[in-house]
Each structure stands twice: as structure tokens, then as C-alpha cells.
PDB file of C-alpha atoms in Angstrom:
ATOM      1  CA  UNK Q   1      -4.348  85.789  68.775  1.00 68.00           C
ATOM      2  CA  UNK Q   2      -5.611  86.365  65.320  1.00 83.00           C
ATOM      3  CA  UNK Q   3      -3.988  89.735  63.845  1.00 92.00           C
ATOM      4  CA  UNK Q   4      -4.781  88.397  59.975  1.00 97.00           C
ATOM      5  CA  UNK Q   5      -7.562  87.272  58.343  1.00 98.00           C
ATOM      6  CA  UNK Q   6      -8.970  86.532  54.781  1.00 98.00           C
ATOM      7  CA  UNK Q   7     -11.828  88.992  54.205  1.00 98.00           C
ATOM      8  CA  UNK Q   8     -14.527  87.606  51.232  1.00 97.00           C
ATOM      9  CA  UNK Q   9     -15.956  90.197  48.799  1.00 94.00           C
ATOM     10  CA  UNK Q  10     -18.644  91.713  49.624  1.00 91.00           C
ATOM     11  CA  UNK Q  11     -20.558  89.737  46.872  1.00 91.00           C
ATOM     12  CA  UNK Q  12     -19.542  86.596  48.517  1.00 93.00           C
ATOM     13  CA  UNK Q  13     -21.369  88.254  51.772  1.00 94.00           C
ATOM     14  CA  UNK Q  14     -24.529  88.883  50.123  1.00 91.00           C
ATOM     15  CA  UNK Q  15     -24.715  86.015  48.293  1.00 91.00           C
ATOM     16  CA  UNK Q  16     -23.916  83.892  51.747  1.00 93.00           C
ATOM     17  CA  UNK Q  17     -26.598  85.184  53.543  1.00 93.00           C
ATOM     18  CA  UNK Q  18     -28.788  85.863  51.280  1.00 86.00           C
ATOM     19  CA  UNK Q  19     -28.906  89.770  52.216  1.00 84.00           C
ATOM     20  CA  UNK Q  20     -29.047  91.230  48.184  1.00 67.00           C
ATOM     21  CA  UNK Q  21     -26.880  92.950  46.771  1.00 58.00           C
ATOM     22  CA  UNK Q  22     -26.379  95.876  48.494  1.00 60.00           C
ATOM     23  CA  UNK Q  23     -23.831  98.368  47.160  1.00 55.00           C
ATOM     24  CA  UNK Q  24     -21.735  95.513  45.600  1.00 53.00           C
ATOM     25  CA  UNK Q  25     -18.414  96.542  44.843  1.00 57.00           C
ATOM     26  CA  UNK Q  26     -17.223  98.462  48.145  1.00 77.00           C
ATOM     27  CA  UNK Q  27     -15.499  95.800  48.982  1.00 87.00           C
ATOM     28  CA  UNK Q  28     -12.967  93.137  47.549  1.00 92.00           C
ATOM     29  CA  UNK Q  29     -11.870  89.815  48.432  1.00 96.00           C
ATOM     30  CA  UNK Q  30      -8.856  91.370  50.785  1.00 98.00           C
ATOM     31  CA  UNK Q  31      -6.021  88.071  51.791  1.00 99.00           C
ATOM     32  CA  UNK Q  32      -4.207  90.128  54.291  1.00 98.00           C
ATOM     33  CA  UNK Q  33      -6.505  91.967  56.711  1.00 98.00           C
ATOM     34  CA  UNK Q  34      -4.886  94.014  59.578  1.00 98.00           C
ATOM     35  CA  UNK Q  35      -6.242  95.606  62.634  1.00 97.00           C
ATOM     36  CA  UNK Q  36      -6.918  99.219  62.209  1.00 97.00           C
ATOM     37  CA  UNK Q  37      -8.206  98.246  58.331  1.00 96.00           C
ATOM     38  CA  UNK Q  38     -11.892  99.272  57.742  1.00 96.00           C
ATOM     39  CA  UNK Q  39     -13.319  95.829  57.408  1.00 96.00           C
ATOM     40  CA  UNK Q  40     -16.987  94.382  56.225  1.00 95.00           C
ATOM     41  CA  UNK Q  41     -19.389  93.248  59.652  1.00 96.00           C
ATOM     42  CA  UNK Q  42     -22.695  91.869  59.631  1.00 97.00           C
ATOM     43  CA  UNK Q  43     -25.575  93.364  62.308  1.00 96.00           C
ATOM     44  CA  UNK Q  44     -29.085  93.934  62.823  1.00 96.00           C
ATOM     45  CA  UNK Q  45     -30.696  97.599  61.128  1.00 93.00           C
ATOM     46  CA  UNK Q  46     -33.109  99.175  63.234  1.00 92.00           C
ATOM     47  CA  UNK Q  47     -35.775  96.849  61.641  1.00 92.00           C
ATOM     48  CA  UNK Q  48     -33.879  94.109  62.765  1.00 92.00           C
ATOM     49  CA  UNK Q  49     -32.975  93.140  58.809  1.00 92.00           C
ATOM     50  CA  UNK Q  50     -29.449  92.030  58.315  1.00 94.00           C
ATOM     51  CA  UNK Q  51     -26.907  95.223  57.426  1.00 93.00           C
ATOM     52  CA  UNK Q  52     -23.798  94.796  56.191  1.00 93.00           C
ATOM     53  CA  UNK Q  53     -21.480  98.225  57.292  1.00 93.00           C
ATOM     54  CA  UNK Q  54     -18.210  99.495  56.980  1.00 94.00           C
ATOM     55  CA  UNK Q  55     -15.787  99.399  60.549  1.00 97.00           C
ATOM     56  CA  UNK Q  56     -12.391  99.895  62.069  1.00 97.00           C
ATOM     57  CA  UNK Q  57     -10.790  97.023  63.275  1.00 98.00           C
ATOM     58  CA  UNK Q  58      -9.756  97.773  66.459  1.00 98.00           C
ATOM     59  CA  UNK Q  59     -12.810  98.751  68.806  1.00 98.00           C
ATOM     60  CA  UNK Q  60     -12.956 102.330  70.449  1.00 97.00           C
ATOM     61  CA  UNK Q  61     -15.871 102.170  72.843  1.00 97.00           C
ATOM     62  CA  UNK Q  62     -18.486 105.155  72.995  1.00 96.00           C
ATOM     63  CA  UNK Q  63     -17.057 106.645  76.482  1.00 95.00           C
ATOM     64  CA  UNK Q  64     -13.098 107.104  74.977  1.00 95.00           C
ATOM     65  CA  UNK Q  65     -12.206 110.578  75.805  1.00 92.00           C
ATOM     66  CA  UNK Q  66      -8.627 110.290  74.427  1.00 90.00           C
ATOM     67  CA  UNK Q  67      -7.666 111.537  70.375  1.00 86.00           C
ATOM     68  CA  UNK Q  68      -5.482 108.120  70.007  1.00 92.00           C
ATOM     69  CA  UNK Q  69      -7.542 105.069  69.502  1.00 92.00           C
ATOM     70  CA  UNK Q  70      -6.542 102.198  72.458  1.00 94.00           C
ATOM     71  CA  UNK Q  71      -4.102  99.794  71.383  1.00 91.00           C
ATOM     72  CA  UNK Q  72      -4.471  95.951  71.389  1.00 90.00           C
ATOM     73  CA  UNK Q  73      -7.969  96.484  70.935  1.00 96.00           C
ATOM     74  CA  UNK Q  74      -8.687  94.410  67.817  1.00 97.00           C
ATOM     75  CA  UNK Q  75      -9.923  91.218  69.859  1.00 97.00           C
ATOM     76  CA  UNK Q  76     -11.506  90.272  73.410  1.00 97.00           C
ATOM     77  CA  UNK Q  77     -10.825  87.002  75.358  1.00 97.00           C
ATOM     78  CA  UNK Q  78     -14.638  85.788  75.678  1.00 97.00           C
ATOM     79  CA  UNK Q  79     -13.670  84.135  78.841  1.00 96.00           C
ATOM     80  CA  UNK Q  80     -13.252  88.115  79.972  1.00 96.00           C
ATOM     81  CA  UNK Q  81     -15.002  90.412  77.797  1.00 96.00           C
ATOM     82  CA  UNK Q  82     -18.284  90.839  79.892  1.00 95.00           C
ATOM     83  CA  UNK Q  83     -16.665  91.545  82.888  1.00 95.00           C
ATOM     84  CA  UNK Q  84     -13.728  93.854  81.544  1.00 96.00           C
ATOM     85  CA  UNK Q  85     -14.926  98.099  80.747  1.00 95.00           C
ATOM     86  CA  UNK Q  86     -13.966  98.204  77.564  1.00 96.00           C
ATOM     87  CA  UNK Q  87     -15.649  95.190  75.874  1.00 97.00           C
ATOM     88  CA  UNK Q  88     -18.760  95.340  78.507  1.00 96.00           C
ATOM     89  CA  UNK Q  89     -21.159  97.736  76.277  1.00 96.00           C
ATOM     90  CA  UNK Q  90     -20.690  96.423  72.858  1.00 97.00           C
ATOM     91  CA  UNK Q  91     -20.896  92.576  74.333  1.00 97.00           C
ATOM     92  CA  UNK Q  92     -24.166  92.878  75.796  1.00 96.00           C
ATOM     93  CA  UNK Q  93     -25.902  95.705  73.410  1.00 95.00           C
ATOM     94  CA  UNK Q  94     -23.854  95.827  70.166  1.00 98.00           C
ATOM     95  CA  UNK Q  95     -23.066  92.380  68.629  1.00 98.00           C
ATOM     96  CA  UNK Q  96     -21.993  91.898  64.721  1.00 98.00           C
ATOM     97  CA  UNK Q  97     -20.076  88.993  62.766  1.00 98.00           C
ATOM     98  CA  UNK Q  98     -16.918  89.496  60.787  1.00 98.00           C
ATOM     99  CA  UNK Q  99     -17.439  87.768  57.811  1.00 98.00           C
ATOM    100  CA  UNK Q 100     -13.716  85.440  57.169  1.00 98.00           C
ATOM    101  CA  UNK Q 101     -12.343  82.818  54.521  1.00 98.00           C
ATOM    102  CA  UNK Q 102      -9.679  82.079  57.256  1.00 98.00           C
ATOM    103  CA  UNK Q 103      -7.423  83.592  59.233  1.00 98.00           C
ATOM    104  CA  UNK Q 104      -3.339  83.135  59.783  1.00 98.00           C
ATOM    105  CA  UNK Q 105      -1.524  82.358  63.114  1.00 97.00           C
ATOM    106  CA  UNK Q 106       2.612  81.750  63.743  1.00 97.00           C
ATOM    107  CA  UNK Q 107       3.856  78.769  65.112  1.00 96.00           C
ATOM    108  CA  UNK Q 108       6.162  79.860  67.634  1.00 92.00           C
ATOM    109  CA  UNK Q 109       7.726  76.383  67.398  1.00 92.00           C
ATOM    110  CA  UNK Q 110       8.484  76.735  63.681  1.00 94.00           C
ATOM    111  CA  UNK Q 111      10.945  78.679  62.313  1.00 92.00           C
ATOM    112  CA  UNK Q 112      11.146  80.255  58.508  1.00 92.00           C
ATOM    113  CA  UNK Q 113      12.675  82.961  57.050  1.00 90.00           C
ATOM    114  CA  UNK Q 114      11.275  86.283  55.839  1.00 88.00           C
ATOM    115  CA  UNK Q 115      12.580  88.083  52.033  1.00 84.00           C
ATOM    116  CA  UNK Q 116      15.190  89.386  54.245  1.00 87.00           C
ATOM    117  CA  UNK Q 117      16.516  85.624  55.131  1.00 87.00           C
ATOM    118  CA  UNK Q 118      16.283  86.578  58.973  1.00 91.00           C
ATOM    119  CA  UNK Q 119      14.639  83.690  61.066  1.00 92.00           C
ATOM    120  CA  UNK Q 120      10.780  84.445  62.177  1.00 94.00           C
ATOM    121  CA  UNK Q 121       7.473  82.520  63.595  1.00 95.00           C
ATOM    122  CA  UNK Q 122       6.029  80.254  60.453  1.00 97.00           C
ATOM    123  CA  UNK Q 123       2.703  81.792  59.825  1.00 97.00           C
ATOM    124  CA  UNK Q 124      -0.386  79.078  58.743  1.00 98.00           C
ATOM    125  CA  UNK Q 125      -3.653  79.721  57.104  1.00 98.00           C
ATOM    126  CA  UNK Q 126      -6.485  78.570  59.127  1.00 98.00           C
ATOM    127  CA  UNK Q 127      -9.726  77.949  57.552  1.00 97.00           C
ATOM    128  CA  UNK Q 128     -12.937  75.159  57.327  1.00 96.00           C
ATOM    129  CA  UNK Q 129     -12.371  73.386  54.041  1.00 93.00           C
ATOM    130  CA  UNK Q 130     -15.945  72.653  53.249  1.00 91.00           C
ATOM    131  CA  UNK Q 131     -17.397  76.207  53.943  1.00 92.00           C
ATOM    132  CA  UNK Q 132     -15.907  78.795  52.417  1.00 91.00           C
ATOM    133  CA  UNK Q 133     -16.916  81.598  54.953  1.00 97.00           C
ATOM    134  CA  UNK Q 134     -17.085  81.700  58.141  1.00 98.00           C
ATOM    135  CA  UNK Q 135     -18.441  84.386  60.820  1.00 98.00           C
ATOM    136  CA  UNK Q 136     -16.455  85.278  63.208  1.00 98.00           C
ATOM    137  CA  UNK Q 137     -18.323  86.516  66.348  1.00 98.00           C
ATOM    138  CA  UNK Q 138     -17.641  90.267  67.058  1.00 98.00           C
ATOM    139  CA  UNK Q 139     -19.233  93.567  68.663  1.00 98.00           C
ATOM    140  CA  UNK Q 140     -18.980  97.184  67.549  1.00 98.00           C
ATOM    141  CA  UNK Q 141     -19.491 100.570  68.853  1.00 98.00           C
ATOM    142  CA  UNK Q 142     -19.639 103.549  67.603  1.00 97.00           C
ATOM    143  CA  UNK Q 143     -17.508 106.729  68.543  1.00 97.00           C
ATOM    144  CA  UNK Q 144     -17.055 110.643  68.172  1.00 95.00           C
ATOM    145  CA  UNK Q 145     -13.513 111.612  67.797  1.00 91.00           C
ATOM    146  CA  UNK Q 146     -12.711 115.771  69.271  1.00 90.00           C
ATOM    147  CA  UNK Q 147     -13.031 116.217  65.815  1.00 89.00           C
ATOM    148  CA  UNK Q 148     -16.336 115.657  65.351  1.00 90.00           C
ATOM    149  CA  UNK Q 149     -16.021 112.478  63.134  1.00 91.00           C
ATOM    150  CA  UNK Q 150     -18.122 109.131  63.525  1.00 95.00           C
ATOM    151  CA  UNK Q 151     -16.498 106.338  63.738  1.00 96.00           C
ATOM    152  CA  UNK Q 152     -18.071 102.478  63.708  1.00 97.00           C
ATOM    153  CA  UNK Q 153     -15.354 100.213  65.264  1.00 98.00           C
ATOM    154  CA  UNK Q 154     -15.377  96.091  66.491  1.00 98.00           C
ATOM    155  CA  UNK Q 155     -13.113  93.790  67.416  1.00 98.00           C
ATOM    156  CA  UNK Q 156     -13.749  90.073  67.137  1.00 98.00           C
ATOM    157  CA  UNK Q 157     -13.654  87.413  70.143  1.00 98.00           C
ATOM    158  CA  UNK Q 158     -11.475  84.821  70.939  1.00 98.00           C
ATOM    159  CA  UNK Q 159     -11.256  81.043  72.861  1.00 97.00           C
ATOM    160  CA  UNK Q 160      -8.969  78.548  73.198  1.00 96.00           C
ATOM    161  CA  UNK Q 161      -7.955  76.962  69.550  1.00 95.00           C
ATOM    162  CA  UNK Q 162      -9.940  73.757  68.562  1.00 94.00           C
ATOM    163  CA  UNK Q 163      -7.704  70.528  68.880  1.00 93.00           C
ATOM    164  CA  UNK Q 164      -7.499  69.806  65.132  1.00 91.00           C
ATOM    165  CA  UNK Q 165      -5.495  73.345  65.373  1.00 94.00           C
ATOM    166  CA  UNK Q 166      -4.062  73.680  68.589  1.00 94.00           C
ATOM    167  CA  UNK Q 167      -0.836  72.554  68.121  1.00 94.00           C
ATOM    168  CA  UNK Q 168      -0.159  75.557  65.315  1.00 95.00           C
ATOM    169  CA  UNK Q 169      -1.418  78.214  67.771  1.00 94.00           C
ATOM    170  CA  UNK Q 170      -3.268  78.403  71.444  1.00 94.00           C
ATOM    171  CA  UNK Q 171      -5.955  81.165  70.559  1.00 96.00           C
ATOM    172  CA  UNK Q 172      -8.616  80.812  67.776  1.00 97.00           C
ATOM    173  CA  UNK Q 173     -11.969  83.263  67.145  1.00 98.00           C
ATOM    174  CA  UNK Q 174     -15.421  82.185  67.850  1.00 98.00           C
ATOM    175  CA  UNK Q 175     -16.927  81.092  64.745  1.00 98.00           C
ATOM    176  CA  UNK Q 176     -20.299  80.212  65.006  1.00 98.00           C
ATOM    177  CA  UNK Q 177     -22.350  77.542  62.814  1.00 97.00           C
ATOM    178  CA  UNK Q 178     -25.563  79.123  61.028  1.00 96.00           C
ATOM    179  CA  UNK Q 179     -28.203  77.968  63.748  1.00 97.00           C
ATOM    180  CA  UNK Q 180     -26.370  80.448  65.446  1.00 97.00           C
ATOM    181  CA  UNK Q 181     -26.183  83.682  63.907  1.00 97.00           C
ATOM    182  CA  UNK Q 182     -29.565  85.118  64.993  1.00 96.00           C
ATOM    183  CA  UNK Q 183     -28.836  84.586  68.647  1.00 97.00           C
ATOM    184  CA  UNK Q 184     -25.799  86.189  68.806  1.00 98.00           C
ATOM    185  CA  UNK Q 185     -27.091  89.474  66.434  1.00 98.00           C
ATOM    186  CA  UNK Q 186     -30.304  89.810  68.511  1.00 97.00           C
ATOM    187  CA  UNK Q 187     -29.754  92.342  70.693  1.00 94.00           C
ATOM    188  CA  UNK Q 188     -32.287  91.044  73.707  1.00 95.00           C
ATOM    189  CA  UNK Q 189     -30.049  87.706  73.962  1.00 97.00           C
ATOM    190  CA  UNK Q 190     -28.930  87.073  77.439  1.00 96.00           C
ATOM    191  CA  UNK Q 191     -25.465  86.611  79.048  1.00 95.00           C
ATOM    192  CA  UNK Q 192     -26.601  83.301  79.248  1.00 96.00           C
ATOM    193  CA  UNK Q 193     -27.899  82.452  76.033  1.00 97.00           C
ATOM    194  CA  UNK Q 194     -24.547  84.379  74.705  1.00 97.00           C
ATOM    195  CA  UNK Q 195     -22.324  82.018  76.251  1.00 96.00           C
ATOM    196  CA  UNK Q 196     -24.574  78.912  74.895  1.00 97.00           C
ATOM    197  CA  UNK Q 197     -23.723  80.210  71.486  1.00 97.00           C
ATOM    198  CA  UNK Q 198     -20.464  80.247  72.698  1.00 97.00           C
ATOM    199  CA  UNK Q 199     -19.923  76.861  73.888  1.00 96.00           C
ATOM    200  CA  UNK Q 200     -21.435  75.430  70.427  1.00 96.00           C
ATOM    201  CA  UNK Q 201     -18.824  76.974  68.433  1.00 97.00           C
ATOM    202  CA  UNK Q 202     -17.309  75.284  65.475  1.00 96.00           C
ATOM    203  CA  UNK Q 203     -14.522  73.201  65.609  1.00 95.00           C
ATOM    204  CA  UNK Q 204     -14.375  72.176  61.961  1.00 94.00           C
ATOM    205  CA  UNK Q 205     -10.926  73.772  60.834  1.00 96.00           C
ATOM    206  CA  UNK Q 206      -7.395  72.471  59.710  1.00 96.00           C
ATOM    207  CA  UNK Q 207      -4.205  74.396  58.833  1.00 96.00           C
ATOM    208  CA  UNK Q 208      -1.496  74.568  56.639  1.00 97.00           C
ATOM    209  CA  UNK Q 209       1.748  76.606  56.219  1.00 98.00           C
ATOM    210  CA  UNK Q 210       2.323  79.399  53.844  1.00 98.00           C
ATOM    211  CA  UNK Q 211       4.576  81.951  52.707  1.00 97.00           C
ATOM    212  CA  UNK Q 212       6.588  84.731  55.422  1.00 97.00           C
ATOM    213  CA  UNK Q 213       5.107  87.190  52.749  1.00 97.00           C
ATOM    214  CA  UNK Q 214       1.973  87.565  54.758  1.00 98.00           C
ATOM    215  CA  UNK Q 215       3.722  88.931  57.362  1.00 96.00           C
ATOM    216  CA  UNK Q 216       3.905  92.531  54.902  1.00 96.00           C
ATOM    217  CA  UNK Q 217       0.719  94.106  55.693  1.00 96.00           C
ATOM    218  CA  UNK Q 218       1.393  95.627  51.725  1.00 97.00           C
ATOM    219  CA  UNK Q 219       1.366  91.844  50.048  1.00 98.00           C
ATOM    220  CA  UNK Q 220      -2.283  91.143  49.146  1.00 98.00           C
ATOM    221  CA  UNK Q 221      -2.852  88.495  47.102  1.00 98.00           C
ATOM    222  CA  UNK Q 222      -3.990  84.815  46.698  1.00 98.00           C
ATOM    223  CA  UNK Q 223      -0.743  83.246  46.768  1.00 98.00           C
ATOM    224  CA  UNK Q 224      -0.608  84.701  50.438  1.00 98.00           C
ATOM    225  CA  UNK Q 225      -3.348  81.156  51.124  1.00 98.00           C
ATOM    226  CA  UNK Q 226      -1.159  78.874  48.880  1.00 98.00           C
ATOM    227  CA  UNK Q 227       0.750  76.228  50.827  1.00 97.00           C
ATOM    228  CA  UNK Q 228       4.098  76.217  50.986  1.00 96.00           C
ATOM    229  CA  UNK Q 229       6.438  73.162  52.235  1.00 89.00           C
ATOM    230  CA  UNK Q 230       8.241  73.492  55.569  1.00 85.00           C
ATOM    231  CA  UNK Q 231      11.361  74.232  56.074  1.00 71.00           C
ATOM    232  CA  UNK Q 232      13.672  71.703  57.839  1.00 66.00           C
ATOM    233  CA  UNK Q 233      14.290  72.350  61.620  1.00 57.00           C
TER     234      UNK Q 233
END
């Protein structure tokens, strides 16, 4: 389902798509990204100029009336986001990309062990070897808590896992290839055109397994990506 992901620096961003530097520095290269983490997205500025902005992971649509943030909201089935209330808004009006190095799933076939020694899912990074970021499609929305504060939120989308990866894990997000990008940011794309985009997706990745460690949302570092060898089953 995607809970994890490798987030570049915001240097790397700029310097990807060619935006300038912008600010450099509010963000580092993060190896263990968790929903409700304020995370780096790419969308179109009123003059329809790349931005690159600050939100939650985990979207709260405009119309929440509720203090508490909804739960499980961190990624949307495309299959189902246009027709499902809380995804419908920010799918057709408020589209972004979530900038990625690769993300982690758990093999639910595989068993390791965690620091503890107790038996758990082995995770495996995800990631295109020949393109060191990817986007990730996504949508945001923004939000007034009954505090008064403004919050920009997004959650990414998902489809079913390319076969090169399918055997580690089911679910995959939509990462789109460059010739992409501007239809899915431009606000005035249609349904149809949106699930186009979809349906060209990449399905350039592999996988290998690494440490239990990333399963501590506390452990950020690069030996989180290193590969590790399998224990026997």
C-alpha cells in the first residue's frame, strides 16, 4: 500500500526539474518517510510555474468539520478516487507529484525478524535503477482546522504493482514518466485525459530486501536502502 518512501532533498528537486533553487535547504534527503510527515510536492502557482510546497501526508479535504484528521488517508486507489467524497475535489481540481527515490513494501510471504528477534513481514526497497527520482502522482487540499490554522495536505495514488514487482507486494503508486507531468499538474485536464496518464504509467522498477530497521519510523538513514541477504524460510 505504500506507507514508506525515500524523499530526495530538496536540491535534488530543483535540480530535477529544473525549477531553481528555491529556498534550498528546507528539506533533506529523508530514507524513512511516514504518513502524517510534512513532505516536499510539486504543483502549479497561480501563474501556472512549477512550486515546490510544504504538506501533510495524509489528505484532509477542505469540507472536514472534525478536529482529528481522517485516518488511512495517506493514499487513494485510482481505480476509486473520482468516484469516492473524499478524494473527488483534490482529483479533479488539485493535482501535485510527490517527488520519491523509492519506496518500501513487506512481503507478507517472507518472514524476518525485527531488533527484538520477533518474526515480522520482510520489508523491500522499491525503486527505478536508472532514474534516481521518480514522481509519484498525488493531489492536495488545503484545510482550516477550529483553530484557525492552514493546513496543505495530499495523499498519493495507487494501482496494481507492475509485474517486475508484483510478487514482493500487490499495490504500487502511479509514477508517471516526464511526458507526463504537465498533464497531470494542469488543472483543466479531463477525467479522461487523467486516466490516459494513468494507463501510461511506468513500469520500470525492481526490488530488493533490506533491513527490519525501517520498520522504526525514528531510524533515518542510508543504510535503511542497503540490501540485506534473506533469511532462510
Amino acid at each position: 500500500m505504500c506507507g514508506r518512501y525515500v524523499s530526495p532533498s530538496d536540491r535534488a528537486i530543483e535540480d530535477y526539474w529544473h525549477i531553481g533553487a528555491r529556498d534550498s535547504g528546507r528539506w533533506l534527503q529523508n530514507f524513512n518517510v511516514a504518513p502524517t510527515t510534512t513532505v516536499p510536492v510539486l504543483r502549479l502557482d497561480d501563474q501556472g510555474e512549477l512550486e515546490l510546497i510544504p504538506a501533510r501526508w495524509g489528505l484532509i479535504p477542505s469540507w472536514w468539520k472534525e478536529a482529528k484528521p481522517p485516518t488511512m488517508s495517506f493514499f487513494a486507489r485510482s481505480e476509486e478516487a473520482a468516484g469516492k467524497p473524499l478524494w473527488r475535489q483534490s482529483l479533479r481540481s488539485f493535482r501535485c507529484l510527490m517527488p520519491a527515490n523509492g519506496w518500501y513494501e513487506w512481503n507478507p510471504q517472507q518472514q524476518a525478524r525485527n531488533a527484538k528477534g520477533r518474526p515480522v513481514h520482510q520489508p523491500y526497497y522499491l525503486h527505478c535503477p536508472d532514474d534516481p527520482v521518480l514522481a509519484m502522482t498525488a493531489m492536495w487540499a488545503n484545510w482550516t482546522s477550529p483553530d484557525g490554522r492552514s493546513i496543505t495536505s495530499c495523499a498519493l495514488l495507487t494501482r496494481e504493482a507492475a509485474p517486475g514487482i508484483r510478487a514482493i507486494h500487490q499495490r504500487m503508486p502511479v509514477i508517471l514518466p516526464p511526458e507526463q507531468f504537465e498533464c497531470w499538474l494542469e488543472p483543466r485536464t479531463t477525467a479522461e485525459q487523467l486516466q490516459q496518464a494513468i494507463a501510461q504509467a511506468r513500469d520500470d522498477f525492481t526490488g530488493y530486501a533490506v533491513s527490519t530497521r525501517v520498520n522504526d519510523v525514528h531510524n533515518n538513514d542510508v543504510g535503511l536502502i542497503e540490501a540485506v541477504e534473506l533469511e532462510e524460510q
